[in-house]
């Protein structure tokens, strides 16, 4: 150290005492850089054309750094900015209360919006620490925040509403809804009026925030209290991000979901907006005026906006939807998996199918991001596609199967159940599309036959119309939202599918790459293994939902044969069947009426008979509900359909309870009809029929509500286990009709579908054990509502009476004859055949005016039939033979023109005609019917008939009855030779 210091001192001495020349002068100073002159910037949309000074003050108050060229902010702006930061950094609700007490007069519009947004985050449980202590602290903080909003911030919002502007009003509404603070209808209408005044200045995020807030309040109103609906929002920190400039806006991603109302117990209002005090027309006006912001909005705003409209049941008009699809399609490429799932879910919930271009963009984007989607998101993507009857193509399906199969063990119970349901439905859609003839000229006639074939596969009464069961938490709409937590799967393997070519359109025409059938079989095997391991730990809702999903996935043919499964998934393994039977057996006493109905329906679909002991326990559990009249009217037909398919004969106790309950409901329907007629005539007397039911009917509703409350409490502690939506059967009609929808019918009374299902089930299960008084009550109820009965319902009622050996009264047949021209207009060929068959079973000859419209409708359908298509011909041969045979039994000649149409359909296409698809029994019935009508067929038709008889004999031998009918008919025609036994 001394040496270094000495050297430094010596150097300084030499430099100072040196006689060298003076150093050069320093260089001139550099010129100062001056900023270029700034142009006065104007933001008419944000500030209304305010001068730069006011703009700087606004920016400073919002906490934004000053821009270059802006004048320095004064002390007031700095104080406002500091106050905004203090609000944003508040860690407890009491800090917000302190800001209110200390700076109440100084708060501006931005401060009010920031206070509300921060309180909304506290109320949603933001910042909760893990563990029981953290959950308790978060619950206490949320309660304190709600009290703060209701007592202090809501009056402040009402006072400052005129000065908040569109952004502040939207953020405030979002925060109030987040805090479960309901606005009085006058205040909500005032807020809407303020938004309408500034609607052209609204951004997409603001519009989606407003719609989400309305959906949240509608969920609270339906749940009956803030406590029941509070658990559904904890997962996402808010379904929307309000994007407040003050930093106090809500965060988080969008959440799809919806109510899973049990149709037996929950009757949602026709319009949730009406319950909030907001007319649907006012909401639509806001959507129309603010539609200009949609092209600039992001995918999150698009998804949240559509999700909110779906939860509200508000279907915008076609012109608005067209603009929405066009504006949101380009943004789908940048959408997250959650937003993609939410958008398609909302479209399915509204019952509105997007255009093909939008679906193609959604298909490509979702396929690229499939690995990043959560289990709930993947399941809802598949569910929405199935609900829209849209088959995304083999490439997308293969990607979905490959991405979800390794993660099936992490699927929540309802996500796995709805995935099974949707996969089965999409497979049936794919199979129906593969069978569709490529010739577009025959599309119309073939569509009728395909609809008829689908009706046959579901059994004549079409009880189960591909609906999914109701969730156990059916009273909590908000608890059904998608979890916004990101998937735990890493995105390192996303290149596996990102590098593959995406589907070029909605229906991909590229050659199939992956083996979808093999992937599907492997997925089903893995799902069955996961299900079998989980069943012992499932509750009633989990077991029945899983059973329903498997029933749709592995559905067997309606005839109960061994020809495979309707869903294409193969038979249910015996081990899995035993596990399902054991799991449901231990829970039969705890099942709600909806779950009891779904359980038996699912076993019938699977073709698995649970056994005599299981059925005895099932009948005892269902009988308890029937005795108390606490079942939905539709459940009667569902249970009868399942028992008929399982070939089960119910016991006297269960059947007696069902018959008594059915008689009570029919009397209630008669009382309701009389009361409606009296009110229409101005008498004002009579009741609604509801008073006939005992108070004990609400037992099933109480069980469902109790489970809903328990599940809501569990979801608060485990927000990542949010249940996906389980829409009920009325979802599509209620959502599609929007504000003009009518409230659903009473669960006590039979709908037209339920009435025909009851008659069909009784005729199949216990035709000789039904008292005549009940048949008379069924026919009387049908006569009262005859104008609203479609053709299929009339067909089933007539078939049921004929199958039970009942002779219908003349009054019933006369009323049917009066309504026949209207009813037969929408009939299929099968309906016409069944009506003719049922009428030929009556002892008295039916009136010609009853039969003639159905025969004319059948001739019209035969004229449009493309018999050269094998699928269409195979679907038409059975009803055509039954129809003509019945006309022969009745002695009703349809006319030469009608028979000419029939001959043309039989001989069309040569070997591909209708005769070529007939069995020996059907060929014999056709020939016998022509002989009974004394109608000699043309020689060419007879030649085609003989060729078809020989071909049918090669496929299967005819029995003695077939040979007898054919020989008798040919002898009547004077034919040279009758068919021999060896030919058939």
mmCIF file of C-alpha atoms in Angstrom, residues 588-854:
data_model
loop_
_atom_site.group_PDB
_atom_site.id
_atom_site.type_symbol
_atom_site.label_atom_id
_atom_site.label_comp_id
_atom_site.label_asym_id
_atom_site.label_seq_id
_atom_site.Cartn_x
_atom_site.Cartn_y
_atom_site.Cartn_z
ATOM 1 C CA UNK A 588 -80.610 -47.144 -4.922
ATOM 2 C CA UNK A 589 -82.229 -45.754 -1.787
ATOM 3 C CA UNK A 590 -80.318 -42.475 -2.166
ATOM 4 C CA UNK A 591 -81.117 -41.791 -5.828
ATOM 5 C CA UNK A 592 -83.407 -38.953 -6.860
ATOM 6 C CA UNK A 593 -86.264 -39.680 -9.294
ATOM 7 C CA UNK A 594 -84.188 -38.333 -12.187
ATOM 8 C CA UNK A 595 -81.261 -40.564 -11.252
ATOM 9 C CA UNK A 596 -83.505 -43.618 -10.885
ATOM 10 C CA UNK A 597 -84.910 -43.022 -14.348
ATOM 11 C CA UNK A 598 -81.460 -42.493 -15.871
ATOM 12 C CA UNK A 599 -80.027 -45.617 -14.235
ATOM 13 C CA UNK A 600 -82.652 -47.968 -15.661
ATOM 14 C CA UNK A 601 -82.543 -46.273 -19.060
ATOM 15 C CA UNK A 602 -78.783 -46.714 -19.189
ATOM 16 C CA UNK A 603 -78.897 -50.420 -18.385
ATOM 17 C CA UNK A 604 -81.532 -50.830 -21.096
ATOM 18 C CA UNK A 605 -79.319 -49.037 -23.603
ATOM 19 C CA UNK A 606 -76.368 -51.193 -22.662
ATOM 20 C CA UNK A 607 -78.469 -54.339 -23.027
ATOM 21 C CA UNK A 608 -77.481 -55.419 -19.509
ATOM 22 C CA UNK A 609 -80.174 -56.863 -17.250
ATOM 23 C CA UNK A 610 -79.181 -56.019 -13.663
ATOM 24 C CA UNK A 611 -80.814 -59.144 -12.273
ATOM 25 C CA UNK A 612 -83.985 -59.963 -10.380
ATOM 26 C CA UNK A 613 -82.645 -58.859 -6.994
ATOM 27 C CA UNK A 614 -81.515 -55.495 -8.353
ATOM 28 C CA UNK A 615 -84.845 -54.937 -10.098
ATOM 29 C CA UNK A 616 -86.749 -55.753 -6.912
ATOM 30 C CA UNK A 617 -84.779 -53.152 -4.971
ATOM 31 C CA UNK A 618 -85.201 -50.696 -7.820
ATOM 32 C CA UNK A 619 -88.967 -51.146 -7.876
ATOM 33 C CA UNK A 620 -89.117 -50.604 -4.116
ATOM 34 C CA UNK A 621 -87.143 -47.341 -4.368
ATOM 35 C CA UNK A 622 -89.200 -46.081 -7.306
ATOM 36 C CA UNK A 623 -92.468 -47.129 -5.671
ATOM 37 C CA UNK A 624 -91.749 -44.836 -2.723
ATOM 38 C CA UNK A 625 -91.515 -41.860 -5.086
ATOM 39 C CA UNK A 626 -94.586 -42.964 -7.022
ATOM 40 C CA UNK A 627 -96.685 -43.237 -3.871
ATOM 41 C CA UNK A 628 -95.794 -39.661 -2.994
ATOM 42 C CA UNK A 629 -96.361 -38.357 -6.542
ATOM 43 C CA UNK A 630 -92.827 -36.938 -6.462
ATOM 44 C CA UNK A 631 -91.681 -38.135 -9.887
ATOM 45 C CA UNK A 632 -91.684 -36.146 -13.071
ATOM 46 C CA UNK A 633 -94.377 -37.255 -15.470
ATOM 47 C CA UNK A 634 -91.764 -38.103 -18.103
ATOM 48 C CA UNK A 635 -90.150 -40.633 -15.765
ATOM 49 C CA UNK A 636 -93.185 -42.906 -16.085
ATOM 50 C CA UNK A 637 -92.613 -43.451 -19.774
ATOM 51 C CA UNK A 638 -88.848 -43.730 -19.347
ATOM 52 C CA UNK A 639 -89.106 -46.540 -16.812
ATOM 53 C CA UNK A 640 -91.697 -48.387 -18.884
ATOM 54 C CA UNK A 641 -89.524 -48.080 -21.999
ATOM 55 C CA UNK A 642 -86.511 -49.484 -20.178
ATOM 56 C CA UNK A 643 -88.471 -52.394 -18.715
ATOM 57 C CA UNK A 644 -89.882 -53.223 -22.135
ATOM 58 C CA UNK A 645 -86.418 -53.258 -23.658
ATOM 59 C CA UNK A 646 -85.065 -55.410 -20.820
ATOM 60 C CA UNK A 647 -88.115 -57.712 -21.151
ATOM 61 C CA UNK A 648 -88.848 -57.278 -17.467
ATOM 62 C CA UNK A 649 -92.282 -57.854 -15.974
ATOM 63 C CA UNK A 650 -92.756 -55.452 -13.052
ATOM 64 C CA UNK A 651 -94.257 -56.504 -9.762
ATOM 65 C CA UNK A 652 -97.763 -55.678 -8.668
ATOM 66 C CA UNK A 653 -96.602 -53.120 -6.102
ATOM 67 C CA UNK A 654 -94.638 -50.984 -8.529
ATOM 68 C CA UNK A 655 -97.217 -51.288 -11.302
ATOM 69 C CA UNK A 656 -100.079 -50.432 -8.958
ATOM 70 C CA UNK A 657 -98.256 -47.335 -7.723
ATOM 71 C CA UNK A 658 -97.526 -46.283 -11.299
ATOM 72 C CA UNK A 659 -101.127 -46.743 -12.414
ATOM 73 C CA UNK A 660 -102.438 -44.779 -9.433
ATOM 74 C CA UNK A 661 -99.958 -41.960 -10.024
ATOM 75 C CA UNK A 662 -100.794 -41.886 -13.740
ATOM 76 C CA UNK A 663 -104.523 -41.683 -12.996
ATOM 77 C CA UNK A 664 -103.886 -38.802 -10.591
ATOM 78 C CA UNK A 665 -101.905 -36.887 -13.202
ATOM 79 C CA UNK A 666 -104.544 -37.456 -15.858
ATOM 80 C CA UNK A 667 -107.209 -36.112 -13.505
ATOM 81 C CA UNK A 668 -104.998 -33.099 -12.827
ATOM 82 C CA UNK A 669 -104.651 -32.551 -16.565
ATOM 83 C CA UNK A 670 -108.416 -32.650 -16.973
ATOM 84 C CA UNK A 671 -108.852 -30.154 -14.120
ATOM 85 C CA UNK A 672 -106.248 -27.834 -15.633
ATOM 86 C CA UNK A 673 -107.960 -28.010 -19.033
ATOM 87 C CA UNK A 674 -111.341 -27.231 -17.478
ATOM 88 C CA UNK A 675 -109.856 -24.279 -15.575
ATOM 89 C CA UNK A 676 -108.272 -22.937 -18.735
ATOM 90 C CA UNK A 677 -111.544 -23.252 -20.616
ATOM 91 C CA UNK A 678 -113.407 -21.487 -17.804
ATOM 92 C CA UNK A 679 -110.879 -18.656 -17.771
ATOM 93 C CA UNK A 680 -111.126 -18.356 -21.532
ATOM 94 C CA UNK A 681 -114.914 -18.146 -21.320
ATOM 95 C CA UNK A 682 -114.702 -15.515 -18.594
ATOM 96 C CA UNK A 683 -116.062 -17.610 -15.721
ATOM 97 C CA UNK A 684 -112.833 -17.386 -13.746
ATOM 98 C CA UNK A 685 -113.559 -20.559 -11.806
ATOM 99 C CA UNK A 686 -111.701 -23.805 -11.333
ATOM 100 C CA UNK A 687 -108.209 -24.679 -10.212
ATOM 101 C CA UNK A 688 -104.996 -25.514 -12.000
ATOM 102 C CA UNK A 689 -104.946 -29.198 -11.052
ATOM 103 C CA UNK A 690 -101.856 -28.770 -8.866
ATOM 104 C CA UNK A 691 -103.957 -28.909 -5.710
ATOM 105 C CA UNK A 692 -104.641 -32.599 -6.344
ATOM 106 C CA UNK A 693 -101.058 -33.501 -5.503
ATOM 107 C CA UNK A 694 -99.914 -34.046 -1.910
ATOM 108 C CA UNK A 695 -97.145 -31.851 -0.448
ATOM 109 C CA UNK A 696 -94.912 -34.916 -0.309
ATOM 110 C CA UNK A 697 -94.214 -34.545 -4.029
ATOM 111 C CA UNK A 698 -91.366 -32.142 -3.203
ATOM 112 C CA UNK A 699 -89.297 -34.893 -1.632
ATOM 113 C CA UNK A 700 -87.244 -35.362 -4.773
ATOM 114 C CA UNK A 701 -86.716 -31.617 -5.066
ATOM 115 C CA UNK A 702 -85.501 -31.413 -1.485
ATOM 116 C CA UNK A 703 -82.992 -34.207 -2.058
ATOM 117 C CA UNK A 704 -81.665 -32.514 -5.194
ATOM 118 C CA UNK A 705 -81.376 -29.112 -3.498
ATOM 119 C CA UNK A 706 -79.631 -30.612 -0.488
ATOM 120 C CA UNK A 707 -77.073 -32.236 -2.760
ATOM 121 C CA UNK A 708 -76.661 -28.982 -4.644
ATOM 122 C CA UNK A 709 -75.801 -27.140 -1.444
ATOM 123 C CA UNK A 710 -73.354 -29.837 -0.380
ATOM 124 C CA UNK A 711 -71.661 -29.841 -3.765
ATOM 125 C CA UNK A 712 -71.443 -26.025 -3.722
ATOM 126 C CA UNK A 713 -69.645 -26.146 -0.381
ATOM 127 C CA UNK A 714 -67.262 -28.770 -1.674
ATOM 128 C CA UNK A 715 -66.554 -26.694 -4.770
ATOM 129 C CA UNK A 716 -65.563 -23.718 -2.637
ATOM 130 C CA UNK A 717 -62.814 -25.749 -1.039
ATOM 131 C CA UNK A 718 -61.839 -27.499 -4.289
ATOM 132 C CA UNK A 719 -62.432 -24.994 -7.078
ATOM 133 C CA UNK A 720 -60.525 -27.046 -9.613
ATOM 134 C CA UNK A 721 -63.244 -29.718 -9.517
ATOM 135 C CA UNK A 722 -65.963 -27.567 -11.075
ATOM 136 C CA UNK A 723 -68.643 -29.582 -12.803
ATOM 137 C CA UNK A 724 -69.264 -29.161 -16.519
ATOM 138 C CA UNK A 725 -72.762 -28.205 -17.585
ATOM 139 C CA UNK A 726 -75.513 -30.757 -17.769
ATOM 140 C CA UNK A 727 -78.179 -28.996 -19.845
ATOM 141 C CA UNK A 728 -81.615 -30.506 -19.625
ATOM 142 C CA UNK A 729 -83.913 -31.485 -22.437
ATOM 143 C CA UNK A 730 -85.441 -28.023 -22.716
ATOM 144 C CA UNK A 731 -82.078 -26.285 -23.257
ATOM 145 C CA UNK A 732 -82.244 -26.084 -27.023
ATOM 146 C CA UNK A 733 -85.836 -24.891 -27.217
ATOM 147 C CA UNK A 734 -85.524 -22.456 -24.333
ATOM 148 C CA UNK A 735 -82.230 -20.970 -25.525
ATOM 149 C CA UNK A 736 -83.246 -20.789 -29.167
ATOM 150 C CA UNK A 737 -86.488 -19.042 -28.356
ATOM 151 C CA UNK A 738 -84.720 -16.474 -26.181
ATOM 152 C CA UNK A 739 -86.825 -13.883 -24.465
ATOM 153 C CA UNK A 740 -90.053 -15.090 -25.977
ATOM 154 C CA UNK A 741 -89.790 -18.614 -24.559
ATOM 155 C CA UNK A 742 -92.694 -19.951 -22.555
ATOM 156 C CA UNK A 743 -92.171 -21.490 -19.118
ATOM 157 C CA UNK A 744 -91.957 -25.287 -19.136
ATOM 158 C CA UNK A 745 -94.997 -27.378 -18.394
ATOM 159 C CA UNK A 746 -95.779 -28.568 -14.910
ATOM 160 C CA UNK A 747 -93.796 -31.642 -13.845
ATOM 161 C CA UNK A 748 -97.088 -33.158 -12.684
ATOM 162 C CA UNK A 749 -98.773 -33.171 -16.088
ATOM 163 C CA UNK A 750 -98.026 -35.250 -19.155
ATOM 164 C CA UNK A 751 -96.665 -33.632 -22.266
ATOM 165 C CA UNK A 752 -97.816 -35.040 -25.631
ATOM 166 C CA UNK A 753 -94.612 -37.049 -25.753
ATOM 167 C CA UNK A 754 -95.046 -38.280 -22.180
ATOM 168 C CA UNK A 755 -98.663 -39.285 -22.793
ATOM 169 C CA UNK A 756 -97.817 -41.390 -25.844
ATOM 170 C CA UNK A 757 -94.823 -42.862 -24.021
ATOM 171 C CA UNK A 758 -97.043 -43.919 -21.129
ATOM 172 C CA UNK A 759 -99.493 -45.632 -23.471
ATOM 173 C CA UNK A 760 -96.736 -47.362 -25.432
ATOM 174 C CA UNK A 761 -94.979 -48.597 -22.299
ATOM 175 C CA UNK A 762 -98.135 -49.973 -20.727
ATOM 176 C CA UNK A 763 -98.993 -51.787 -23.956
ATOM 177 C CA UNK A 764 -95.536 -53.350 -24.051
ATOM 178 C CA UNK A 765 -95.032 -54.193 -20.375
ATOM 179 C CA UNK A 766 -98.467 -54.972 -18.936
ATOM 180 C CA UNK A 767 -101.220 -54.813 -21.572
ATOM 181 C CA UNK A 768 -103.605 -57.086 -19.680
ATOM 182 C CA UNK A 769 -103.061 -55.452 -16.271
ATOM 183 C CA UNK A 770 -104.124 -51.926 -17.185
ATOM 184 C CA UNK A 771 -107.715 -51.084 -16.214
ATOM 185 C CA UNK A 772 -110.002 -49.829 -19.002
ATOM 186 C CA UNK A 773 -110.621 -46.637 -17.034
ATOM 187 C CA UNK A 774 -106.984 -45.625 -17.454
ATOM 188 C CA UNK A 775 -107.101 -46.217 -21.212
ATOM 189 C CA UNK A 776 -110.228 -44.077 -21.365
ATOM 190 C CA UNK A 777 -108.486 -41.323 -19.397
ATOM 191 C CA UNK A 778 -105.487 -41.452 -21.763
ATOM 192 C CA UNK A 779 -107.736 -41.145 -24.817
ATOM 193 C CA UNK A 780 -109.735 -38.336 -23.202
ATOM 194 C CA UNK A 781 -106.548 -36.409 -22.460
ATOM 195 C CA UNK A 782 -105.373 -36.970 -26.034
ATOM 196 C CA UNK A 783 -108.692 -35.677 -27.395
ATOM 197 C CA UNK A 784 -108.327 -32.463 -25.396
ATOM 198 C CA UNK A 785 -104.909 -31.736 -26.875
ATOM 199 C CA UNK A 786 -105.398 -33.305 -30.300
ATOM 200 C CA UNK A 787 -104.485 -30.141 -32.286
ATOM 201 C CA UNK A 788 -101.023 -30.092 -30.688
ATOM 202 C CA UNK A 789 -100.316 -33.818 -31.114
ATOM 203 C CA UNK A 790 -97.780 -34.539 -33.895
ATOM 204 C CA UNK A 791 -98.128 -37.512 -36.178
ATOM 205 C CA UNK A 792 -95.791 -39.753 -34.206
ATOM 206 C CA UNK A 793 -97.764 -39.238 -30.963
ATOM 207 C CA UNK A 794 -101.072 -40.097 -32.642
ATOM 208 C CA UNK A 795 -99.443 -43.143 -34.192
ATOM 209 C CA UNK A 796 -98.224 -44.428 -30.847
ATOM 210 C CA UNK A 797 -101.563 -43.893 -29.156
ATOM 211 C CA UNK A 798 -103.358 -45.891 -31.848
ATOM 212 C CA UNK A 799 -100.727 -48.627 -31.825
ATOM 213 C CA UNK A 800 -100.841 -48.927 -28.029
ATOM 214 C CA UNK A 801 -104.608 -49.395 -27.959
ATOM 215 C CA UNK A 802 -104.425 -52.008 -30.725
ATOM 216 C CA UNK A 803 -101.531 -53.874 -29.092
ATOM 217 C CA UNK A 804 -103.421 -53.972 -25.784
ATOM 218 C CA UNK A 805 -106.499 -55.351 -27.555
ATOM 219 C CA UNK A 806 -108.587 -52.267 -26.794
ATOM 220 C CA UNK A 807 -111.438 -51.214 -29.042
ATOM 221 C CA UNK A 808 -111.250 -47.449 -29.357
ATOM 222 C CA UNK A 809 -114.516 -45.527 -28.862
ATOM 223 C CA UNK A 810 -116.210 -44.017 -31.881
ATOM 224 C CA UNK A 811 -115.849 -40.510 -30.488
ATOM 225 C CA UNK A 812 -112.052 -40.886 -30.376
ATOM 226 C CA UNK A 813 -111.939 -42.154 -33.968
ATOM 227 C CA UNK A 814 -114.237 -39.356 -35.125
ATOM 228 C CA UNK A 815 -112.003 -36.729 -33.535
ATOM 229 C CA UNK A 816 -108.986 -38.350 -35.178
ATOM 230 C CA UNK A 817 -110.752 -38.200 -38.534
ATOM 231 C CA UNK A 818 -111.391 -34.476 -38.125
ATOM 232 C CA UNK A 819 -107.715 -33.827 -37.340
ATOM 233 C CA UNK A 820 -106.289 -36.313 -39.876
ATOM 234 C CA UNK A 821 -105.646 -33.814 -42.727
ATOM 235 C CA UNK A 822 -103.531 -31.693 -40.399
ATOM 236 C CA UNK A 823 -101.869 -34.526 -38.456
ATOM 237 C CA UNK A 824 -100.918 -36.711 -41.413
ATOM 238 C CA UNK A 825 -99.140 -33.840 -43.148
ATOM 239 C CA UNK A 826 -95.973 -34.370 -41.103
ATOM 240 C CA UNK A 827 -96.055 -38.166 -40.940
ATOM 241 C CA UNK A 828 -93.351 -40.543 -42.077
ATOM 242 C CA UNK A 829 -94.002 -43.729 -44.020
ATOM 243 C CA UNK A 830 -93.718 -45.767 -40.840
ATOM 244 C CA UNK A 831 -96.398 -43.642 -39.146
ATOM 245 C CA UNK A 832 -98.814 -44.215 -42.018
ATOM 246 C CA UNK A 833 -98.224 -47.959 -41.871
ATOM 247 C CA UNK A 834 -98.749 -48.151 -38.100
ATOM 248 C CA UNK A 835 -101.991 -46.155 -38.311
ATOM 249 C CA UNK A 836 -103.349 -48.500 -40.982
ATOM 250 C CA UNK A 837 -102.278 -51.557 -38.972
ATOM 251 C CA UNK A 838 -103.902 -50.240 -35.780
ATOM 252 C CA UNK A 839 -107.160 -49.441 -37.574
ATOM 253 C CA UNK A 840 -107.380 -52.896 -39.110
ATOM 254 C CA UNK A 841 -107.272 -54.332 -35.566
ATOM 255 C CA UNK A 842 -110.528 -52.548 -34.698
ATOM 256 C CA UNK A 843 -113.710 -54.579 -34.939
ATOM 257 C CA UNK A 844 -115.672 -51.684 -36.376
ATOM 258 C CA UNK A 845 -114.731 -50.398 -39.792
ATOM 259 C CA UNK A 846 -112.957 -47.031 -39.421
ATOM 260 C CA UNK A 847 -114.377 -44.002 -41.214
ATOM 261 C CA UNK A 848 -112.794 -43.475 -44.650
ATOM 262 C CA UNK A 849 -112.033 -39.824 -43.882
ATOM 263 C CA UNK A 850 -109.711 -41.035 -41.113
ATOM 264 C CA UNK A 851 -107.698 -43.374 -43.311
ATOM 265 C CA UNK A 852 -107.601 -41.412 -46.552
ATOM 266 C CA UNK A 853 -105.175 -38.596 -45.471
ATOM 267 C CA UNK A 854 -102.669 -41.131 -44.138
#
